[in-house]
């Protein structure tokens, strides 16, 4: 005969479970030739001609109820067996995203943290990842911090995934909404306006722009609409002069911020 017990009848996927196998020779019986263990998942172990209690280990890769059968065979070919059922469970790791703002402005950088833990009694964590838009922005064997610059208005989904050593995954998501920022504000003046402007006479102009909170001015361009000439093109405000304008001409200033928002202002030359 043979008896079999296990360290637990509810093991977890990916965690080794220990079985104790004890063959017994009846009085006057032949010596044991071999003891084999069929774990019910396609794996078997031949323990040889053991005569006392022997430990054997198996790790299940899928959940389910498995019947483990130990068979002892003696030198005459006679055999006896014992069995035990184990209910293998898939235990889920946990993962969460914290500290991530739910709203942001275009061009801003959001930050957050991911925490993860293996299930109690389950296999250890193997990896933790955070992705946004298909891009991995955090990768490690445990929790940590991450950041992401969001340049355009829209809804951005951040997904965190924790994977344990059995390949079991847990996921969670967090959403950040980026609202459209106000367009830049332009200030455009003609400080040299002391008479009627005429071609050949220098006229001085001052132009500047202010971006919405969290953004910067990327460029200011001024075009003389009558000719299509660019008379000013800088990354910020300033003063410029031109002798190619006359009264009634229109100078169009266009300001662009770091999120790509634009605004225009038309100044009629005096």
PDB file of N, CA and C in Angstrom, residues 15-76:
ATOM      1  N   UNK A  15       3.181  28.171  -7.523  1.00  0.00           N
ATOM      2  CA  UNK A  15       3.807  27.965  -6.210  1.00  0.00           C
ATOM      3  C   UNK A  15       3.963  26.469  -5.971  1.00  0.00           C
ATOM      4  N   UNK A  16       5.170  26.060  -5.606  1.00  0.00           N
ATOM      5  CA  UNK A  16       5.439  24.629  -5.414  1.00  0.00           C
ATOM      6  C   UNK A  16       4.627  24.070  -4.250  1.00  0.00           C
ATOM      7  N   UNK A  17       4.089  22.882  -4.444  1.00  0.00           N
ATOM      8  CA  UNK A  17       3.365  22.168  -3.391  1.00  0.00           C
ATOM      9  C   UNK A  17       4.115  20.863  -3.124  1.00  0.00           C
ATOM     10  N   UNK A  18       4.262  20.540  -1.846  1.00  0.00           N
ATOM     11  CA  UNK A  18       5.022  19.356  -1.441  1.00  0.00           C
ATOM     12  C   UNK A  18       4.076  18.207  -1.078  1.00  0.00           C
ATOM     13  N   UNK A  19       4.348  17.058  -1.652  1.00  0.00           N
ATOM     14  CA  UNK A  19       3.580  15.844  -1.354  1.00  0.00           C
ATOM     15  C   UNK A  19       4.492  14.881  -0.577  1.00  0.00           C
ATOM     16  N   UNK A  20       3.932  14.230   0.399  1.00  0.00           N
ATOM     17  CA  UNK A  20       4.663  13.199   1.163  1.00  0.00           C
ATOM     18  C   UNK A  20       4.097  11.830   0.801  1.00  0.00           C
ATOM     19  N   UNK A  21       4.984  10.962   0.335  1.00  0.00           N
ATOM     20  CA  UNK A  21       4.584   9.623  -0.118  1.00  0.00           C
ATOM     21  C   UNK A  21       5.206   8.591   0.824  1.00  0.00           C
ATOM     22  N   UNK A  22       4.342   7.695   1.352  1.00  0.00           N
ATOM     23  CA  UNK A  22       4.820   6.668   2.295  1.00  0.00           C
ATOM     24  C   UNK A  22       4.329   5.292   1.864  1.00  0.00           C
ATOM     25  N   UNK A  23       5.211   4.488   1.271  1.00  0.00           N
ATOM     26  CA  UNK A  23       4.810   3.121   0.914  1.00  0.00           C
ATOM     27  C   UNK A  23       4.950   2.189   2.134  1.00  0.00           C
ATOM     28  N   UNK A  24       4.111   1.167   2.163  1.00  0.00           N
ATOM     29  CA  UNK A  24       4.160   0.195   3.269  1.00  0.00           C
ATOM     30  C   UNK A  24       4.183  -1.219   2.689  1.00  0.00           C
ATOM     31  N   UNK A  25       5.131  -2.038   3.190  1.00  0.00           N
ATOM     32  CA  UNK A  25       5.206  -3.428   2.735  1.00  0.00           C
ATOM     33  C   UNK A  25       4.428  -4.295   3.721  1.00  0.00           C
ATOM     34  N   UNK A  26       3.441  -5.020   3.261  1.00  0.00           N
ATOM     35  CA  UNK A  26       2.682  -5.890   4.185  1.00  0.00           C
ATOM     36  C   UNK A  26       3.570  -7.031   4.699  1.00  0.00           C
ATOM     37  N   UNK A  27       3.158  -7.601   5.790  1.00  0.00           N
ATOM     38  CA  UNK A  27       3.917  -8.722   6.375  1.00  0.00           C
ATOM     39  C   UNK A  27       4.051  -9.849   5.360  1.00  0.00           C
ATOM     40  N   UNK A  28       5.293 -10.244   5.118  1.00  0.00           N
ATOM     41  CA  UNK A  28       5.554 -11.314   4.162  1.00  0.00           C
ATOM     42  C   UNK A  28       5.548 -10.869   2.724  1.00  0.00           C
ATOM     43  N   UNK A  29       5.390  -9.564   2.509  1.00  0.00           N
ATOM     44  CA  UNK A  29       5.350  -9.060   1.146  1.00  0.00           C
ATOM     45  C   UNK A  29       6.721  -8.919   0.523  1.00  0.00           C
ATOM     46  N   UNK A  30       6.736  -8.807  -0.802  1.00  0.00           N
ATOM     47  CA  UNK A  30       7.987  -8.647  -1.538  1.00  0.00           C
ATOM     48  C   UNK A  30       8.491  -7.207  -1.402  1.00  0.00           C
ATOM     49  N   UNK A  31       9.790  -7.009  -1.554  1.00  0.00           N
ATOM     50  CA  UNK A  31      10.343  -5.656  -1.445  1.00  0.00           C
ATOM     51  C   UNK A  31       9.816  -4.739  -2.565  1.00  0.00           C
ATOM     52  N   UNK A  32       9.784  -3.477  -2.244  1.00  0.00           N
ATOM     53  CA  UNK A  32       9.301  -2.495  -3.222  1.00  0.00           C
ATOM     54  C   UNK A  32      10.344  -2.284  -4.316  1.00  0.00           C
ATOM     55  N   UNK A  33       9.877  -2.291  -5.537  1.00  0.00           N
ATOM     56  CA  UNK A  33      10.768  -2.075  -6.682  1.00  0.00           C
ATOM     57  C   UNK A  33      10.738  -0.625  -7.155  1.00  0.00           C
ATOM     58  N   UNK A  34       9.544   0.006  -7.109  1.00  0.00           N
ATOM     59  CA  UNK A  34       9.455   1.407  -7.557  1.00  0.00           C
ATOM     60  C   UNK A  34       8.210   2.059  -6.975  1.00  0.00           C
ATOM     61  N   UNK A  35       8.329   3.396  -6.813  1.00  0.00           N
ATOM     62  CA  UNK A  35       7.185   4.223  -6.425  1.00  0.00           C
ATOM     63  C   UNK A  35       7.107   5.381  -7.408  1.00  0.00           C
ATOM     64  N   UNK A  36       5.966   5.534  -8.035  1.00  0.00           N
ATOM     65  CA  UNK A  36       5.789   6.637  -8.983  1.00  0.00           C
ATOM     66  C   UNK A  36       4.643   7.532  -8.508  1.00  0.00           C
ATOM     67  N   UNK A  37       4.741   8.823  -8.877  1.00  0.00           N
ATOM     68  CA  UNK A  37       3.702   9.786  -8.530  1.00  0.00           C
ATOM     69  C   UNK A  37       3.238  10.468  -9.800  1.00  0.00           C
ATOM     70  N   UNK A  38       1.943  10.400 -10.060  1.00  0.00           N
ATOM     71  CA  UNK A  38       1.328  11.095 -11.188  1.00  0.00           C
ATOM     72  C   UNK A  38       0.576  12.298 -10.613  1.00  0.00           C
ATOM     73  N   UNK A  39       1.008  13.492 -10.992  1.00  0.00           N
ATOM     74  CA  UNK A  39       0.451  14.706 -10.385  1.00  0.00           C
ATOM     75  C   UNK A  39      -0.855  15.176 -11.037  1.00  0.00           C
ATOM     76  N   UNK A  40      -1.289  14.483 -12.071  1.00  0.00           N
ATOM     77  CA  UNK A  40      -2.572  14.813 -12.697  1.00  0.00           C
ATOM     78  C   UNK A  40      -2.515  15.911 -13.732  1.00  0.00           C
ATOM     79  N   UNK A  41      -1.352  16.546 -13.886  1.00  0.00           N
ATOM     80  CA  UNK A  41      -1.208  17.629 -14.866  1.00  0.00           C
ATOM     81  C   UNK A  41      -0.287  17.250 -16.009  1.00  0.00           C
ATOM     82  N   UNK A  42      -0.005  15.941 -16.125  1.00  0.00           N
ATOM     83  CA  UNK A  42       0.905  15.472 -17.159  1.00  0.00           C
ATOM     84  C   UNK A  42       2.314  15.245 -16.649  1.00  0.00           C
ATOM     85  N   UNK A  43       2.598  15.678 -15.428  1.00  0.00           N
ATOM     86  CA  UNK A  43       3.918  15.460 -14.830  1.00  0.00           C
ATOM     87  C   UNK A  43       3.905  14.207 -13.964  1.00  0.00           C
ATOM     88  N   UNK A  44       4.980  13.438 -14.024  1.00  0.00           N
ATOM     89  CA  UNK A  44       5.132  12.247 -13.178  1.00  0.00           C
ATOM     90  C   UNK A  44       6.551  12.224 -12.611  1.00  0.00           C
ATOM     91  N   UNK A  45       6.704  11.536 -11.483  1.00  0.00           N
ATOM     92  CA  UNK A  45       8.027  11.355 -10.880  1.00  0.00           C
ATOM     93  C   UNK A  45       8.178   9.898 -10.462  1.00  0.00           C
ATOM     94  N   UNK A  46       9.347   9.329 -10.765  1.00  0.00           N
ATOM     95  CA  UNK A  46       9.674   7.975 -10.306  1.00  0.00           C
ATOM     96  C   UNK A  46      10.634   8.115  -9.133  1.00  0.00           C
ATOM     97  N   UNK A  47      10.174   7.697  -7.940  1.00  0.00           N
ATOM     98  CA  UNK A  47      10.978   7.844  -6.733  1.00  0.00           C
ATOM     99  C   UNK A  47      11.903   6.655  -6.489  1.00  0.00           C
ATOM    100  N   UNK A  48      11.822   5.662  -7.351  1.00  0.00           N
ATOM    101  CA  UNK A  48      12.666   4.476  -7.170  1.00  0.00           C
ATOM    102  C   UNK A  48      12.109   3.560  -6.104  1.00  0.00           C
ATOM    103  N   UNK A  49      12.995   2.800  -5.472  1.00  0.00           N
ATOM    104  CA  UNK A  49      12.553   1.791  -4.501  1.00  0.00           C
ATOM    105  C   UNK A  49      12.604   2.337  -3.073  1.00  0.00           C
ATOM    106  N   UNK A  50      12.002   3.514  -2.864  1.00  0.00           N
ATOM    107  CA  UNK A  50      11.978   4.104  -1.523  1.00  0.00           C
ATOM    108  C   UNK A  50      11.111   3.238  -0.612  1.00  0.00           C
ATOM    109  N   UNK A  51      11.467   3.238   0.671  1.00  0.00           N
ATOM    110  CA  UNK A  51      10.712   2.424   1.620  1.00  0.00           C
ATOM    111  C   UNK A  51      10.108   3.243   2.753  1.00  0.00           C
ATOM    112  N   UNK A  52      10.581   4.479   2.921  1.00  0.00           N
ATOM    113  CA  UNK A  52      10.041   5.326   3.978  1.00  0.00           C
ATOM    114  C   UNK A  52       9.379   6.565   3.388  1.00  0.00           C
ATOM    115  N   UNK A  53       8.951   7.453   4.268  1.00  0.00           N
ATOM    116  CA  UNK A  53       8.286   8.671   3.812  1.00  0.00           C
ATOM    117  C   UNK A  53       9.242   9.504   2.953  1.00  0.00           C
ATOM    118  N   UNK A  54       8.761   9.922   1.786  1.00  0.00           N
ATOM    119  CA  UNK A  54       9.584  10.671   0.843  1.00  0.00           C
ATOM    120  C   UNK A  54       8.802  11.880   0.339  1.00  0.00           C
ATOM    121  N   UNK A  55       9.474  13.014   0.300  1.00  0.00           N
ATOM    122  CA  UNK A  55       8.845  14.250  -0.176  1.00  0.00           C
ATOM    123  C   UNK A  55       9.104  14.433  -1.665  1.00  0.00           C
ATOM    124  N   UNK A  56       8.090  14.921  -2.372  1.00  0.00           N
ATOM    125  CA  UNK A  56       8.217  15.208  -3.790  1.00  0.00           C
ATOM    126  C   UNK A  56       7.437  16.487  -4.083  1.00  0.00           C
ATOM    127  N   UNK A  57       7.952  17.302  -4.965  1.00  0.00           N
ATOM    128  CA  UNK A  57       7.406  18.640  -5.193  1.00  0.00           C
ATOM    129  C   UNK A  57       6.906  18.780  -6.625  1.00  0.00           C
ATOM    130  N   UNK A  58       5.777  19.505  -6.770  1.00  0.00           N
ATOM    131  CA  UNK A  58       5.269  19.815  -8.111  1.00  0.00           C
ATOM    132  C   UNK A  58       4.710  21.236  -8.104  1.00  0.00           C
ATOM    133  N   UNK A  59       4.851  21.910  -9.247  1.00  0.00           N
ATOM    134  CA  UNK A  59       4.309  23.263  -9.408  1.00  0.00           C
ATOM    135  C   UNK A  59       3.314  23.246 -10.557  1.00  0.00           C
ATOM    136  N   UNK A  60       2.091  23.659 -10.276  1.00  0.00           N
ATOM    137  CA  UNK A  60       1.042  23.636 -11.287  1.00  0.00           C
ATOM    138  C   UNK A  60       1.013  24.973 -12.048  1.00  0.00           C
ATOM    139  N   UNK A  61       0.802  24.882 -13.352  1.00  0.00           N
ATOM    140  CA  UNK A  61       0.805  26.077 -14.195  1.00  0.00           C
ATOM    141  C   UNK A  61      -0.595  26.559 -14.553  1.00  0.00           C
ATOM    142  N   UNK A  62      -1.617  25.763 -14.226  1.00  0.00           N
ATOM    143  CA  UNK A  62      -2.998  26.140 -14.542  1.00  0.00           C
ATOM    144  C   UNK A  62      -3.901  25.793 -13.366  1.00  0.00           C
ATOM    145  N   UNK A  63      -4.958  26.604 -13.154  1.00  0.00           N
ATOM    146  CA  UNK A  63      -5.889  26.289 -12.081  1.00  0.00           C
ATOM    147  C   UNK A  63      -6.741  25.072 -12.426  1.00  0.00           C
ATOM    148  N   UNK A  64      -7.321  24.441 -11.404  1.00  0.00           N
ATOM    149  CA  UNK A  64      -8.191  23.292 -11.623  1.00  0.00           C
ATOM    150  C   UNK A  64      -8.039  22.293 -10.490  1.00  0.00           C
ATOM    151  N   UNK A  65      -8.890  21.264 -10.531  1.00  0.00           N
ATOM    152  CA  UNK A  65      -8.825  20.193  -9.534  1.00  0.00           C
ATOM    153  C   UNK A  65      -8.025  19.042 -10.138  1.00  0.00           C
ATOM    154  N   UNK A  66      -6.980  18.635  -9.439  1.00  0.00           N
ATOM    155  CA  UNK A  66      -6.101  17.571  -9.927  1.00  0.00           C
ATOM    156  C   UNK A  66      -6.073  16.430  -8.907  1.00  0.00           C
ATOM    157  N   UNK A  67      -6.153  15.201  -9.409  1.00  0.00           N
ATOM    158  CA  UNK A  67      -6.018  14.023  -8.560  1.00  0.00           C
ATOM    159  C   UNK A  67      -4.591  13.506  -8.682  1.00  0.00           C
ATOM    160  N   UNK A  68      -3.895  13.482  -7.553  1.00  0.00           N
ATOM    161  CA  UNK A  68      -2.502  13.030  -7.516  1.00  0.00           C
ATOM    162  C   UNK A  68      -2.494  11.584  -7.036  1.00  0.00           C
ATOM    163  N   UNK A  69      -1.891  10.706  -7.825  1.00  0.00           N
ATOM    164  CA  UNK A  69      -1.900   9.273  -7.529  1.00  0.00           C
ATOM    165  C   UNK A  69      -0.471   8.779  -7.330  1.00  0.00           C
ATOM    166  N   UNK A  70      -0.217   8.152  -6.191  1.00  0.00           N
ATOM    167  CA  UNK A  70       1.072   7.500  -5.927  1.00  0.00           C
ATOM    168  C   UNK A  70       0.887   5.998  -6.039  1.00  0.00           C
ATOM    169  N   UNK A  71       1.768   5.349  -6.796  1.00  0.00           N
ATOM    170  CA  UNK A  71       1.657   3.901  -7.030  1.00  0.00           C
ATOM    171  C   UNK A  71       2.957   3.225  -6.611  1.00  0.00           C
ATOM    172  N   UNK A  72       2.825   2.211  -5.764  1.00  0.00           N
ATOM    173  CA  UNK A  72       3.989   1.423  -5.337  1.00  0.00           C
ATOM    174  C   UNK A  72       3.896   0.036  -5.967  1.00  0.00           C
ATOM    175  N   UNK A  73       4.998  -0.400  -6.563  1.00  0.00           N
ATOM    176  CA  UNK A  73       5.036  -1.710  -7.223  1.00  0.00           C
ATOM    177  C   UNK A  73       6.149  -2.544  -6.577  1.00  0.00           C
ATOM    178  N   UNK A  74       5.822  -3.812  -6.217  1.00  0.00           N
ATOM    179  CA  UNK A  74       6.852  -4.644  -5.576  1.00  0.00           C
ATOM    180  C   UNK A  74       7.561  -5.513  -6.612  1.00  0.00           C
ATOM    181  N   UNK A  75       8.475  -6.293  -6.113  1.00  0.00           N
ATOM    182  CA  UNK A  75       9.329  -7.104  -7.004  1.00  0.00           C
ATOM    183  C   UNK A  75       8.557  -8.158  -7.769  1.00  0.00           C
ATOM    184  N   UNK A  76       7.358  -8.516  -7.304  1.00  0.00           N
ATOM    185  CA  UNK A  76       6.565  -9.516  -8.016  1.00  0.00           C
ATOM    186  C   UNK A  76       5.600  -8.895  -9.018  1.00  0.00           C
TER     187      UNK A  76
END
